[in-house]
Amino acid sequence: MAHTYGTSYLQLLLNDTEIDAFDEILAQARAKGEPADRLDALEQERAVALRLRDRLLRHRRNEAELHLLNDTANDLASLRDLDSILQAIADRARRLLECDLAYISLSDRGRGDSYIKAAAGNISGLLRELRLPVGTGVGGIVARTGEPYAVATYLTDRSFTHTTEIDRTVAAERIESLLGVPVKLSQGVIGVLLAAHRSQQEFSSRDISVLTMLGSHAAVAIENSRLLSAAQRAVAELRVANDTISSHMADLERTAEVHERLTRLVIQGNGVDEVVQATAAAVAGTVVVLDEEGTIVARSCGQEAVPADELGRLSADAWQAGHTVIRATRCAVPLITESERLGTIILSATAQVDVTDRRILERAALVASLVLVTRRRMAEAEARVRGELLGDLLATSGKDHDLLRHRAALLDVDLAACRTVVVARITDEPRERVHAAAATIARRSHGLATFRRDKVILLLPGEDTQRVARRAVDELARTSRHPITAGTARAADVEHVAAAFHEADNCLHALIALGRAGEIADTRGLGFVGALFSGEPATASFIESVIGPVIDYDRTHHSDLVHTLDTYCRTGQHARNTAHLLHLHVNTVTQRLGRVSRLLGATWRDPERLLEIQVALRLLKVSKP
């Protein structure tokens, strides 16, 4: 019988029967009237069976918890996002402790408080928005002590610090009992894991152990997430650094290639124009070089022109700064040597100017400066040689003209074609810019130029003296801040260059004396004043220019208009007295004077014209043999 009942208890344990079934066996034995000793034995067997049952249940629950913790660890290992990890921990805590609510708070070292990061089972929106001041609530005690802490009735428990906001949230969530365990990392509390019941319940040691284990998982998961994030950031930073280095290397290679190309241009003897075009080919935009006065000396092709006033402002800003200036899509680099300003190179890009564009433009500035300085020194040397040659031509002492012609030929100057002498007065200070322009004119036209104090002297080829002189003076005027006054003369040949210089110089002095600044004139243009400074050939030219038509008429028609005109001038322009002295009728004199008007023009009686006519008549008399 005992065996039967014993087997029944074992069967109940095997079948995992409810606890009421264990009482049923003892009740049946009593109902059958079993002896007392047998009932005592069954009572003992029942007690043992119940202890076995309780132990089996604990083992099963522990096994389930271990499986759940193992699953939690596996799940956490597969998660990468911190929010997902913490939410998974809150969910597992709620399941393992079979509680109503579980949540995690993390420390905010920046603000000095903590905040709810994840929650499972919450019924109000207040919990996820709650911030917890240091030392408040159950979480404050756990964070301060680093030990688990539990309360049975939260709102009435006075063992910790309450705040209105926390209590309001606790009431909204209907929390009654609360357990908190620390989330530790390297012995430091970085957060708190909490489990709550909405009814008053005690938390067992098992609950504390399970929640503590989850807190440890949470700490490891948070640290792993932090390390992973740090590693990802490091990888991203390395990738960015690698991209930056690659881009930088590409930019350096591009810059070096441009620099090599520009250097090759200099070695080949190319000028600023070629430097500008090569630079423009390496950057997207228009490249312009300005001289120290703001005048464009070179510009790249095929791009939209930049307004001159904008170029001027950019150039001024660069010179004032003394280094590269960038204005959005504009970049200006001053061209500077140790002793002089050469100008500015400006890029007008199609997009924002980047570091590479700037670096290329700065290298182009160095090369352009080198080209300009080299060309300037060469031009200065050539100008000195040309000036010395012209100075020798102007010398009054005896000269070896064959040697002078040979020297000129070495400079690609044909002295036989150089007939026009121009002497211009320069009032600019300093005069270097105008001197450079004069040297350029001489070099370009295959002539000569030299300088004496405030004068520029040019010997230029060309048959039309007035036209050659006007073109040269106009070009000088573009580089001068003041009007250019100039005298000019024509040399018959190389042996008369000195005489032509003196004639042109006299014309210049006459213009200045007459207050005719800014004009150009030769002896003919000065009228009788020019005749006073000239020799016989110029005198004859003056007579011809003033009364030549009257002389020609007398010669052709055997008339006496010149004599009549001379008598008319000597009588104070009195026709009747003229008729008396010539023994003519006054009507005849009037007719002759009318003929003079048709030959010389109606304005010949104007004071200045009449004075020139009288001087020409006097010179005509003294020039006759």
mmCIF file of C-alpha atoms in Angstrom, residues 40 66 225 298 390 436:
data_model
loop_
_atom_site.group_PDB
_atom_site.id
_atom_site.type_symbol
_atom_site.label_atom_id
_atom_site.label_comp_id
_atom_site.label_asym_id
_atom_site.label_seq_id
_atom_site.Cartn_x
_atom_site.Cartn_y
_atom_site.Cartn_z
ATOM 1 C CA ASP A 40 2.313 9.563 9.609
ATOM 2 C CA LEU A 66 19.596 31.299 -17.053
ATOM 3 C CA SER A 225 28.341 50.153 -27.562
ATOM 4 C CA ALA A 298 47.618 90.070 -69.603
ATOM 5 C CA LEU A 390 71.112 108.277 -78.852
ATOM 6 C CA ALA A 436 59.621 102.835 -69.112
#
